Coordinates of C-alpha atoms and ligand atoms in Angstrom, one line a residue:
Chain A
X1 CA 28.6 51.2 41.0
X2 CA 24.8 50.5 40.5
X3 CA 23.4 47.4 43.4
X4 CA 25.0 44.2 43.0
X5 CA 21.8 42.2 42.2
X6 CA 21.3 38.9 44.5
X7 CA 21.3 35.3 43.2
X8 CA 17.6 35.4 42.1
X9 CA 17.5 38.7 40.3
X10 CA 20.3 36.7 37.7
X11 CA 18.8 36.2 34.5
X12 CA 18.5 32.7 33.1
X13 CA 22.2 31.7 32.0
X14 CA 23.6 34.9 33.5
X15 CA 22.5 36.3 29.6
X16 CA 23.2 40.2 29.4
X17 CA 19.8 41.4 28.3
X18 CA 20.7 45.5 28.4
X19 CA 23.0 46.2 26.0
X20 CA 25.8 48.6 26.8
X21 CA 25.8 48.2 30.6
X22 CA 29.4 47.8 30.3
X23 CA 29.4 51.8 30.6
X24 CA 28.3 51.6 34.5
X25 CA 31.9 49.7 35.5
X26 CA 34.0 52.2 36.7
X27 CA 37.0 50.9 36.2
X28 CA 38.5 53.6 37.6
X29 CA 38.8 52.6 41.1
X30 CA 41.3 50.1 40.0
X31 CA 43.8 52.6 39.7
X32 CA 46.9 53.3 42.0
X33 CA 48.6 56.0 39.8
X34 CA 46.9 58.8 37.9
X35 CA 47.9 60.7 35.3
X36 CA 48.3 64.5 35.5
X37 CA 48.6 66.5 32.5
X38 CA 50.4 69.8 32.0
X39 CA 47.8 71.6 29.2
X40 CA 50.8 74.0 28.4
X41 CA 52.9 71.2 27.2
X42 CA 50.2 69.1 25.0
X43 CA 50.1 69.6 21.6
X44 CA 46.9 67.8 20.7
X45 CA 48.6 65.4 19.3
X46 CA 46.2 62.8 20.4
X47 CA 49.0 60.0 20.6
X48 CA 47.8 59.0 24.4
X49 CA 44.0 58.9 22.9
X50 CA 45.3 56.0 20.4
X51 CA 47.6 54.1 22.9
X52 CA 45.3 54.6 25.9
X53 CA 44.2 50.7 26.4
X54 CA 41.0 52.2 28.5
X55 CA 40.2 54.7 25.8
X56 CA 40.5 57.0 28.7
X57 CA 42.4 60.1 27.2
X58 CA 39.6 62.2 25.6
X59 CA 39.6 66.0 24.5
X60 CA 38.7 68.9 26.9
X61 CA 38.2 72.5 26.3
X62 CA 41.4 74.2 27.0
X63 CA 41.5 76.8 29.7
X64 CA 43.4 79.2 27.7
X65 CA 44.9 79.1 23.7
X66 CA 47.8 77.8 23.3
X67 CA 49.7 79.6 20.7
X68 CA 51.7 77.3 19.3
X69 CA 48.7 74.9 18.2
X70 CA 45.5 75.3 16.6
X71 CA 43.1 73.1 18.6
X72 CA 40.9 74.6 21.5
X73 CA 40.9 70.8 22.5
X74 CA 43.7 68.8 24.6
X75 CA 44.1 65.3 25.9
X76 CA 43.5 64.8 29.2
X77 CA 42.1 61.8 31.2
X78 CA 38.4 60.6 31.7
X79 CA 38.9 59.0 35.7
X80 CA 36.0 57.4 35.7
X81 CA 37.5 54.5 33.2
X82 CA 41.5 55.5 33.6
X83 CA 43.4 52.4 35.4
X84 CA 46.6 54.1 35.8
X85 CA 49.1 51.7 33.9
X86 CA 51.1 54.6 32.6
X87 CA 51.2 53.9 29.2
X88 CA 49.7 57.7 28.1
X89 CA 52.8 59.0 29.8
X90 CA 55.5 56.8 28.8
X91 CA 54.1 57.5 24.9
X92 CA 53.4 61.4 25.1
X93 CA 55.9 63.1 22.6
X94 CA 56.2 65.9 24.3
X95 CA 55.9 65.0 28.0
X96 CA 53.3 66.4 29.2
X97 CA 51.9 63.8 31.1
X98 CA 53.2 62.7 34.9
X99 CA 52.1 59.5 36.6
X100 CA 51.6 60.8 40.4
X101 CA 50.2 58.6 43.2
X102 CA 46.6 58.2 43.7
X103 CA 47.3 57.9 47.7
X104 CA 47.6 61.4 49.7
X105 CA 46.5 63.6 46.8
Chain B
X1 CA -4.7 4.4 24.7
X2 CA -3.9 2.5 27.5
X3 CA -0.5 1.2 28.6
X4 CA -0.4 -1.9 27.4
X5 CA -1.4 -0.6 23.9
X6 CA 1.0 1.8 23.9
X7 CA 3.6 -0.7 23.8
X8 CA 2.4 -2.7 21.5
X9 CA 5.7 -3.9 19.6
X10 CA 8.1 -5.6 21.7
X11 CA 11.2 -6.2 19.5
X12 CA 14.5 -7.0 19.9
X13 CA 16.9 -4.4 19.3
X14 CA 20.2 -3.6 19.8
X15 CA 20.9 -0.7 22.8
X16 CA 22.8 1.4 21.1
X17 CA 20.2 1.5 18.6
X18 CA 17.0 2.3 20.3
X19 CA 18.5 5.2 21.9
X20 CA 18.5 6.3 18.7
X21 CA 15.4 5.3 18.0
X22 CA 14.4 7.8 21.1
X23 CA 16.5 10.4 19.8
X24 CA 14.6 10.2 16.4
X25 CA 11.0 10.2 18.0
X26 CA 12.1 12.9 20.0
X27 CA 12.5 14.8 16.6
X28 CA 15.8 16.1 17.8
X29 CA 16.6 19.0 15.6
X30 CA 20.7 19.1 16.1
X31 CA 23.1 16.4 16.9
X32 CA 26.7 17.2 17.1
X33 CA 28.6 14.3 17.9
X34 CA 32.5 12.4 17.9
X35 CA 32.1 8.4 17.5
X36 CA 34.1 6.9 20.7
X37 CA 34.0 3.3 21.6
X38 CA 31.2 2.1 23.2
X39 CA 29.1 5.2 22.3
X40 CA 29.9 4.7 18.5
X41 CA 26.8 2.4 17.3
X42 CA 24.8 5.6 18.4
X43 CA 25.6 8.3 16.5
X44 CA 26.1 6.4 13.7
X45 CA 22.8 5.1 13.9
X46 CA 21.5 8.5 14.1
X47 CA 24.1 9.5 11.2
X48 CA 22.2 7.2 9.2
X49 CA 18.7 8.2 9.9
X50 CA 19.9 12.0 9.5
X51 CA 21.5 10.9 5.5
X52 CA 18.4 8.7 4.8
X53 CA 16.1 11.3 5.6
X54 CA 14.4 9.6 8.6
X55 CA 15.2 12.6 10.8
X56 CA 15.5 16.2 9.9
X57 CA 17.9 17.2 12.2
X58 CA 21.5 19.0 11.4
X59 CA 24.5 16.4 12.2
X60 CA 27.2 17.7 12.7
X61 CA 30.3 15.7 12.5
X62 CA 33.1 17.3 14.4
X63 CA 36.7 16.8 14.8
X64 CA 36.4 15.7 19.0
X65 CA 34.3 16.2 21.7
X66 CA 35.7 19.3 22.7
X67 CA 34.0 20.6 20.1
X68 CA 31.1 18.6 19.7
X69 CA 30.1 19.9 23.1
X70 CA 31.1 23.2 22.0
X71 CA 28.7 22.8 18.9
X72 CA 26.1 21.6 20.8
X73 CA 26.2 24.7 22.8
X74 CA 25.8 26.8 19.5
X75 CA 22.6 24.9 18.4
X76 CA 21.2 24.6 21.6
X77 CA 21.7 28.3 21.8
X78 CA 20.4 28.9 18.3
X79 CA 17.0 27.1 19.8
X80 CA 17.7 23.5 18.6
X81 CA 16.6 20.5 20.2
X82 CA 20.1 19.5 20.7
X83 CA 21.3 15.5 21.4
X84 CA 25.0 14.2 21.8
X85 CA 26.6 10.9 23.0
X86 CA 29.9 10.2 24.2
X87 CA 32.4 7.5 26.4
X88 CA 35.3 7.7 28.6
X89 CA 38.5 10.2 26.6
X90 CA 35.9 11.7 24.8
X91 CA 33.6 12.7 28.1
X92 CA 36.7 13.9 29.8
X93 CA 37.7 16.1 26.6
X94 CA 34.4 17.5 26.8
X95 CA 34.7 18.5 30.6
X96 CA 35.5 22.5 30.4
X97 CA 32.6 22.8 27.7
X98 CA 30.5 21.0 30.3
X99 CA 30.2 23.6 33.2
X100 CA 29.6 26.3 30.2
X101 CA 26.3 24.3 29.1
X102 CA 25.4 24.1 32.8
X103 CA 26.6 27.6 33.7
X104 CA 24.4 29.0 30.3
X105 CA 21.1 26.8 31.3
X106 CA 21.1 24.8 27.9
X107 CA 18.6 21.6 28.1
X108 CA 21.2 19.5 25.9
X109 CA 20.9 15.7 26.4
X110 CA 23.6 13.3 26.3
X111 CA 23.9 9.8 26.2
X112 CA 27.3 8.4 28.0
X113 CA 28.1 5.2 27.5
X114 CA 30.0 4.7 30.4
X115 CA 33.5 3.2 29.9
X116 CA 37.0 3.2 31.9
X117 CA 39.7 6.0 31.3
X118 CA 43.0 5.5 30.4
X119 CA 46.1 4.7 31.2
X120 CA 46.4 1.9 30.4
X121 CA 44.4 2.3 27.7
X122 CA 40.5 0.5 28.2
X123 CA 37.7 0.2 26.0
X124 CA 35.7 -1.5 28.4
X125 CA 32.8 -0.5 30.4
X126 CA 33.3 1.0 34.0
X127 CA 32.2 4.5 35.8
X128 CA 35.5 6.1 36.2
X129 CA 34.7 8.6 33.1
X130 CA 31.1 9.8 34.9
X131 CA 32.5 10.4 38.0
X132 CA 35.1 11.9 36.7
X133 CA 32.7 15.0 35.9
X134 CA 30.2 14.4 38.4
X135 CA 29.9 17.8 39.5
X136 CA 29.5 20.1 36.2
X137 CA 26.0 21.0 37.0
X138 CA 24.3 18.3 35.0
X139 CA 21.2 16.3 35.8
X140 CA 22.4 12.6 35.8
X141 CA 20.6 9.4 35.3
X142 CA 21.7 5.7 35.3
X143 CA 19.9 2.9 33.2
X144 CA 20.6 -0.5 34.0
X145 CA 19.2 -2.3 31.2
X146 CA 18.0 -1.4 27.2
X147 CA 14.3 -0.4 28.1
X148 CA 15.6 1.9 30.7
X149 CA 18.2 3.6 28.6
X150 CA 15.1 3.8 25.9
X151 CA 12.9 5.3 29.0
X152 CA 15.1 7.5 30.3
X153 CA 16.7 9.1 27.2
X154 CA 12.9 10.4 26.8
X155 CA 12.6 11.3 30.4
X156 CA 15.7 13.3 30.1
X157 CA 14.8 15.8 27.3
X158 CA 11.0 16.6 29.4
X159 CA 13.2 17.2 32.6
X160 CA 16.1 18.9 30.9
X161 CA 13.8 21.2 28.8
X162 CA 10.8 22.1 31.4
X163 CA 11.1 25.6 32.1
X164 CA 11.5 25.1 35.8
X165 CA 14.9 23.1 35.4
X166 CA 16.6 23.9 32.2
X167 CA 19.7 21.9 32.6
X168 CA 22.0 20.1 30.8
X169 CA 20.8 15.9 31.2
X170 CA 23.5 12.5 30.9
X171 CA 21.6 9.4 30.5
X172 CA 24.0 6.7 31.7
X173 CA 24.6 3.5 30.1
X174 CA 27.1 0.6 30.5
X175 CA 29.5 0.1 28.2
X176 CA 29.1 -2.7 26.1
X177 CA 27.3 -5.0 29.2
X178 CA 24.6 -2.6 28.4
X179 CA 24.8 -0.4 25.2
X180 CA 25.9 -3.6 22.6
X181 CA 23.3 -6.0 24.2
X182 CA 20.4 -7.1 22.4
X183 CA 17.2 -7.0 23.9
X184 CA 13.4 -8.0 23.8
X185 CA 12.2 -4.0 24.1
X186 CA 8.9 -1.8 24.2
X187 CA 9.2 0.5 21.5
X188 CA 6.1 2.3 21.6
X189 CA 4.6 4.4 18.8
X190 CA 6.7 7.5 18.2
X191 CA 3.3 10.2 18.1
X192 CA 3.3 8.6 22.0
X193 CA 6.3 9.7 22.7
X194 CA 5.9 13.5 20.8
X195 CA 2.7 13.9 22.7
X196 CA 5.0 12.8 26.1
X197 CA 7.4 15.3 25.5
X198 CA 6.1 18.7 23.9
X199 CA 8.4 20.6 21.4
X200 CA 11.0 22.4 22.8
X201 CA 10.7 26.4 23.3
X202 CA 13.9 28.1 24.2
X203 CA 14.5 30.1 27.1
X204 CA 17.3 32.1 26.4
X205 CA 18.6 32.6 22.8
X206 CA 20.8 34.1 20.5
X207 CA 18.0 35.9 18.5
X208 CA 19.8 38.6 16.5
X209 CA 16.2 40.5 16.4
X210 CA 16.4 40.8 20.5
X211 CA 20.2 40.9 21.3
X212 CA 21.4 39.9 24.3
X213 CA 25.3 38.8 25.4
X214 CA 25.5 35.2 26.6
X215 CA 28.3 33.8 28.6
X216 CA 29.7 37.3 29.8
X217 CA 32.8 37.1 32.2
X218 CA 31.7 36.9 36.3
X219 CA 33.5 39.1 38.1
X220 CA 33.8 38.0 41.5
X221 CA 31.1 40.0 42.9
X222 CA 28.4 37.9 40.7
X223 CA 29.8 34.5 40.8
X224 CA 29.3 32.9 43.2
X225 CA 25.4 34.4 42.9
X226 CA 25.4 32.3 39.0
X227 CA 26.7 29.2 41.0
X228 CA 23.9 29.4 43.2
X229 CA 21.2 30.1 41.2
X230 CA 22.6 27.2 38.9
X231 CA 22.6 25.1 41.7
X232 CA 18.5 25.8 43.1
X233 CA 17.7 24.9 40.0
X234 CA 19.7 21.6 39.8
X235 CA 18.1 20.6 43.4
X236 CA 14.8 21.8 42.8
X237 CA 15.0 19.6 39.6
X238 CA 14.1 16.7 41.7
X239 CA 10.9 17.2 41.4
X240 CA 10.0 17.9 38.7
X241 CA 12.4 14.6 38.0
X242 CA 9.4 13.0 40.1
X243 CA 6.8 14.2 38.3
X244 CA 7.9 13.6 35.1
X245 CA 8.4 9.4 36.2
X246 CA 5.0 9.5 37.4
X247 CA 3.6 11.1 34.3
X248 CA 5.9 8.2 32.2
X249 CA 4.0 5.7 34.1
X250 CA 0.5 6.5 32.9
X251 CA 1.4 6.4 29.3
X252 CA 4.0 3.8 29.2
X253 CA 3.5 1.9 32.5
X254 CA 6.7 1.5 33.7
X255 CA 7.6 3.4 37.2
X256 CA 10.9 4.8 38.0
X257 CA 12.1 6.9 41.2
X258 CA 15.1 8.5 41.9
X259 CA 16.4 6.2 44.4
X260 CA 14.7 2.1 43.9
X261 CA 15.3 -0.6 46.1
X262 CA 14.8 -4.6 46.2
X263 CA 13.7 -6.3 49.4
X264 CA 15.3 -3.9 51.2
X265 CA 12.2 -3.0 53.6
X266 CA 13.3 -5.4 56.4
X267 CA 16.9 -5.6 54.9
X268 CA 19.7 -5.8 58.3
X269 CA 22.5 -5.9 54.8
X270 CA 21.9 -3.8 52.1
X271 CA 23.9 -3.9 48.5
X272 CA 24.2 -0.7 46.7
X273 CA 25.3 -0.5 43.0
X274 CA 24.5 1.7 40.0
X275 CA 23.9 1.2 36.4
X276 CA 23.4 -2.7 35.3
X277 CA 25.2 -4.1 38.0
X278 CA 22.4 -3.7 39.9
X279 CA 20.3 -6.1 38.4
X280 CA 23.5 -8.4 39.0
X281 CA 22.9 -7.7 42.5
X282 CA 19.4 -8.7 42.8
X283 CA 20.3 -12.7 41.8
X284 CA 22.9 -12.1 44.9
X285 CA 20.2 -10.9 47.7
X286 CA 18.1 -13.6 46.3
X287 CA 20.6 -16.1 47.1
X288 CA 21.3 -14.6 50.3
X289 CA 18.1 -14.7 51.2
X290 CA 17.8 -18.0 50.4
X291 CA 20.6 -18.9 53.1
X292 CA 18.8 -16.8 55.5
X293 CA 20.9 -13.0 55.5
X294 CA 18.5 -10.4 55.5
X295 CA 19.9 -8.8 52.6
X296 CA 18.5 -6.2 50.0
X297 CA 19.1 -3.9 47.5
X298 CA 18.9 0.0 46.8
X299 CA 20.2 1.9 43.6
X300 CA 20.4 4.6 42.5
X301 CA 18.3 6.1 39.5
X302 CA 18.7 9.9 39.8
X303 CA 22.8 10.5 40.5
X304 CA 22.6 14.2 40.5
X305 CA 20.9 15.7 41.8
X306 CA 21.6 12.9 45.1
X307 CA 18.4 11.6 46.9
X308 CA 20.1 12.5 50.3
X309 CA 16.5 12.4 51.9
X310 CA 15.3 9.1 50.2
X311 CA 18.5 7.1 50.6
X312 CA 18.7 8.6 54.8
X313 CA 14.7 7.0 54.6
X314 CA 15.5 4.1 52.8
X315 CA 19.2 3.4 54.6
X316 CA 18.4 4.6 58.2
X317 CA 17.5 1.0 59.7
X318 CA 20.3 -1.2 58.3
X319 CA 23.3 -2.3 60.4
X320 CA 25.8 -2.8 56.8
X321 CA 25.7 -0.9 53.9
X322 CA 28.0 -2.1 51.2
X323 CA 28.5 0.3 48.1
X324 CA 29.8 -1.4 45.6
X325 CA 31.6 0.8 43.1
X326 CA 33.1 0.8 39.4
X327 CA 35.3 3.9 40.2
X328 CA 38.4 4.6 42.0
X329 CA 38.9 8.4 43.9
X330 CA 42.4 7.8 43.8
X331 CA 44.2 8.6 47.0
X332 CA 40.6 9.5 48.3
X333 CA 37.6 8.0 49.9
X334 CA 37.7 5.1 47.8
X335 CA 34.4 4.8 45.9
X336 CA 32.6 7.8 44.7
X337 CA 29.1 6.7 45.7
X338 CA 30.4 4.8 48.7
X339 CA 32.0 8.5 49.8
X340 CA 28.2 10.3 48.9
X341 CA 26.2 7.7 51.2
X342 CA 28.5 8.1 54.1
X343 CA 28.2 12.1 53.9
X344 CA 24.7 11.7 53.4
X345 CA 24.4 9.4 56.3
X346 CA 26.5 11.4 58.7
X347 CA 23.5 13.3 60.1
X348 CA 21.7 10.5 61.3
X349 CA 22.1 9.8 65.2
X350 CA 22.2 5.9 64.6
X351 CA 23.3 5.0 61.0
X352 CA 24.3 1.8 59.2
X353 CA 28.3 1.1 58.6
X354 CA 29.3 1.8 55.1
X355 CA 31.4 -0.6 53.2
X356 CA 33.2 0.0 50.0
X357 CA 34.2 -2.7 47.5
X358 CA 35.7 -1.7 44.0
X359 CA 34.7 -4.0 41.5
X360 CA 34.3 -4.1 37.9
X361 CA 37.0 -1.5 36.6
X362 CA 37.0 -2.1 32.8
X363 CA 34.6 -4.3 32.3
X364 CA 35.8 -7.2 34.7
X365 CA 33.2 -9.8 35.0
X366 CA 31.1 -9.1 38.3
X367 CA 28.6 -12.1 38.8
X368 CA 26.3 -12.3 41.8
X369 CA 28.5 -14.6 43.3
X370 CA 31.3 -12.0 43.8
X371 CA 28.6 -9.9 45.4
X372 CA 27.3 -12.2 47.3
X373 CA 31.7 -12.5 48.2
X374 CA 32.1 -8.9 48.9
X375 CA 29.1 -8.6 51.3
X376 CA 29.7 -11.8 53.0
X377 CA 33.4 -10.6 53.3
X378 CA 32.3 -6.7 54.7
X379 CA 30.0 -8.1 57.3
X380 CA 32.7 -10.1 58.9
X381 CA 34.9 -7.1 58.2
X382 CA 32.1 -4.8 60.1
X383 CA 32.1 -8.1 62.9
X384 CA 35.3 -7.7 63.8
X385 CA 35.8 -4.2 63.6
X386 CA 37.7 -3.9 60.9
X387 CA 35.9 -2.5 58.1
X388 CA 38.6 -0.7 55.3
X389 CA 37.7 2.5 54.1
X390 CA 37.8 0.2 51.2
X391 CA 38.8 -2.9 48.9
X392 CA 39.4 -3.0 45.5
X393 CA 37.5 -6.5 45.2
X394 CA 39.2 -8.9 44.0
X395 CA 42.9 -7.9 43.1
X396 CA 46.0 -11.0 41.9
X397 CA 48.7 -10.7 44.6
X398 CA 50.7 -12.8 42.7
X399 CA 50.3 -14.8 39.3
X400 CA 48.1 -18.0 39.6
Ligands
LIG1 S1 50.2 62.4 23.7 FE1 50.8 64.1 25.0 S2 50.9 65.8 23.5 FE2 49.7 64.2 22.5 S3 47.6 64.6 23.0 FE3 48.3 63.2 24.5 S4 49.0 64.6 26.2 FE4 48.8 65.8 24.4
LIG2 S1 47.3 55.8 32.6 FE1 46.7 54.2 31.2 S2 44.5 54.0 31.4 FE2 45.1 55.9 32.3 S3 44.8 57.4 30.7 FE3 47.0 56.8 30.7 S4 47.0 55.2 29.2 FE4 44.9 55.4 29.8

């Protein structure tokens, strides 16, 4: 996370004045569980990029064609934002997704 | 122009009414406001100059305080001189929009006409609904009389909108002893007062051309940082507060200071009391006087931010301190200001006893006989030891 700024760098009212700063919380480390996706499994579906309430599942190249589906994209999860509630595995269709614990891996 | 000139028109006018008359000079640009006995002659007033055309401002007649506070916030935002005026229920349904004006920096004035809280159910003038939000970040004054709730309501919007303090302001009036009183007052011409008090240029503002996000959530890592930041600027209002009183005096001639007194230089006794109670209390030191106690008076002006400095100065060489208050902290300290004076005393190696009376509550007749009763009553209290933490003055035992 960027430096916490002290009382007197504050602007007046606590206003925002850079828009988009948002982006710089790293959510993230939040998280107790994390999801782990098995590429073979995911269909591209993109059901866990709807439902993720952190918009955290986002498309990555696949490491190798999967020949059932046409996409060279699947869903896997963006840490930085990810807070682990578990919601992309409970929804994915095919269940590729497992929640594993953050702690000792 | 000098002074006197200045004030040229001495008229009598109802209370109520030239606090409006301030809040039209002022040119106020946005009034949001709920009518609430005592406060109502006010913003009806100012209702009426608005749909006559006297002042071009935006009223904005809401459905309660909650969000006339809340509207205020939007106009004051928007970069409108913003004015509202409340009592008692209505203060207290204001109080969570309160700490956002204070929290956001917006220079809103208020008017409170200060008035009990129910139950049971009182229209009539005390300080329980003021100290019921003393500590939302506001700047708070207390006038005792018309001219002073004229003066001050002007004094406010300079202090609350000088770029060093941006603050929310309450200007403090009795209920009814003060607000419905008519008075022989010095209205002076209104270009005066414009010149007094510049036009107001916003700070921070919702300006869709520069976009920035006002009233974000703080996360606990920034708090507390807001709070104090908020807070510097509330102390360091004094003075400017100070300035602004002096600067008062040149043009209109009349001095006031954040903490006043009355005979109280040589005073062994001293009576302390806010709003128009106090001038009660001057009749009882004289008459004190006049039987030899060496009694005097000290007020206070500016409530928030507290003159701890000025009333340890002004305090330090009396033996009896008696605080007389119009609020109750229930189950507490007793008086509200009676509990401030002793914490501000503390400090001192050698410091005066403090004794607390409650008188007053809803508008019960307090003449300077009962406060020439309550101190006479404390110092034989304080004689014997046996000083309460504190009375309510005056209380039927048993029907008479
Ligand atoms: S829901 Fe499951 S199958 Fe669908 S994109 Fe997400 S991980 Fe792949
Ligand atoms: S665990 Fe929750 S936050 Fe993380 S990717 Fe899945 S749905 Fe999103």
């Amino acid at each position: 996370m960027a430096k916490l700024p002290g009382w007197k760098d504050l602007s007046l009212g606590i206003a925002i004045t850079d828009a988009g700063n948002a982006k710089e919380y790293r959510t993230g480390d939040w998280r107790s569980m994390r999801p782990v996706t098995d590429e073979s499994k995911c269909i591209s579906c993109g059901w866990c990029w709807l439902l993720c309430p952190d918009h955290s599942r986002q498309p990555f190249p696949r490491k190798s064609p999967k020949a059932d589906c046409p996409f060279d994209d699947f869903y896997d999860v963006d840490e930085y934002y990810c807070k682990g509630c578990g919601i992309c595995a409970a929804e994915c269709p095919t269940g590729a997704i497992k929640m594993v614990p953050e702690v000792g891996q | 122009m000098s002074a006197e000139q200045a004030n040229h028109k001495r008229i009598g006018m109802e209370v109520s009414f030239a606090v409006a008359e301030a809040v039209k000079m002022l040119e106020v640009e946005a009034i949001a406001a709920y009518p609430i006995t005592p406060q109502t002659h006010i913003v009806e007033e100012l209702s009426q100059m608005v749909a006559d055309g006297d002042l071009d401002a935006e009223y904005i007649p809401v459905e309660s305080e909650h969000s006339a506070m809340s509207a205020c916030l939007g106009t004051s935002l928007a970069g409108a001189r913003t004015y509202t005026a409340t009592s008692s229920q209505g203060l207290a349904l204001m109080n969570e929009v309160l700490f956002v004006a204070s929290g956001l920096r917006l220079p809103i004035v208020m008017t409170i006409v200060n008035r009990s809280l129910s139950a049971p159910l009182s229209i009539w003038g005390d300080h329980s609904d003021i100290m019921s939000i003393r500590d939302v970040g506001w700047l708070q004054f207390f006038a005792e009389n018309g001219q002073e709730a004229f003066d001050l309501t002007i004094c406010a919007f300079k202090v609350a909108e000088d770029k060093r303090v941006l603050l929310p302001t309450g200007v403090n009036l009795d209920g009814f002893s003060v607000s419905h009183v008519v008075e022989p007052m010095l209205i002076p011409d209104p270009k005066l007062v414009r010149d007094f008090v510049p036009s107001y240029e916003p700070q921070l503002r919702a300006d869709p051309a520069d976009p920035v996000m006002i009233g974000p959530i703080g996360i606990p890592e920034i708090y507390t940082e807001a709070h104090m930041a908020r807070d510097v600027a509330l102390i360091q209002s004094r003075k400017l507060i100070d300035e602004v009183f002096a600067d008062f005096e040149k043009v209109f001639g009349r001095r006031y200071h954040a903490l006043e007194s009355y005979r109280a230089d040589d005073a062994e006794v001293i009576v302390m009391a806010m709003g128009g109670m106090a001038e009660t209390a001057m009749g009882a030191v004289d008459t004190l006087r006049n039987e030899g106690i060496k009694a005097g008076l000290v007020h206070i002006r500016v409530w928030r931010p507290f003159p701890f400095d000025d009333l340890r100065a002004m305090l330090k060489n009396a033996e009896l301190v008696l605080v007389i208050d119009r609020a109750l902290c229930a189950g507490g300290p007793g008086g509200p200001v009676a509990s401030e004076v002793r914490s501000a005393l503390y400090p001192l190696e050698k410091r005066p006893q403090v004794a607390c009376q409650i008188a007053g509550l809803s508008g019960r007749d307090v003449r300077a006989l009962h406060i020439v009763q309550m101190l006479k009553r404390s110092m034989a209290q304080a004689e014997a030891g046996e000083l309460p933490e504190y009375e309510l003055h005056n209380v039927r035992e048993v029907a008479q």
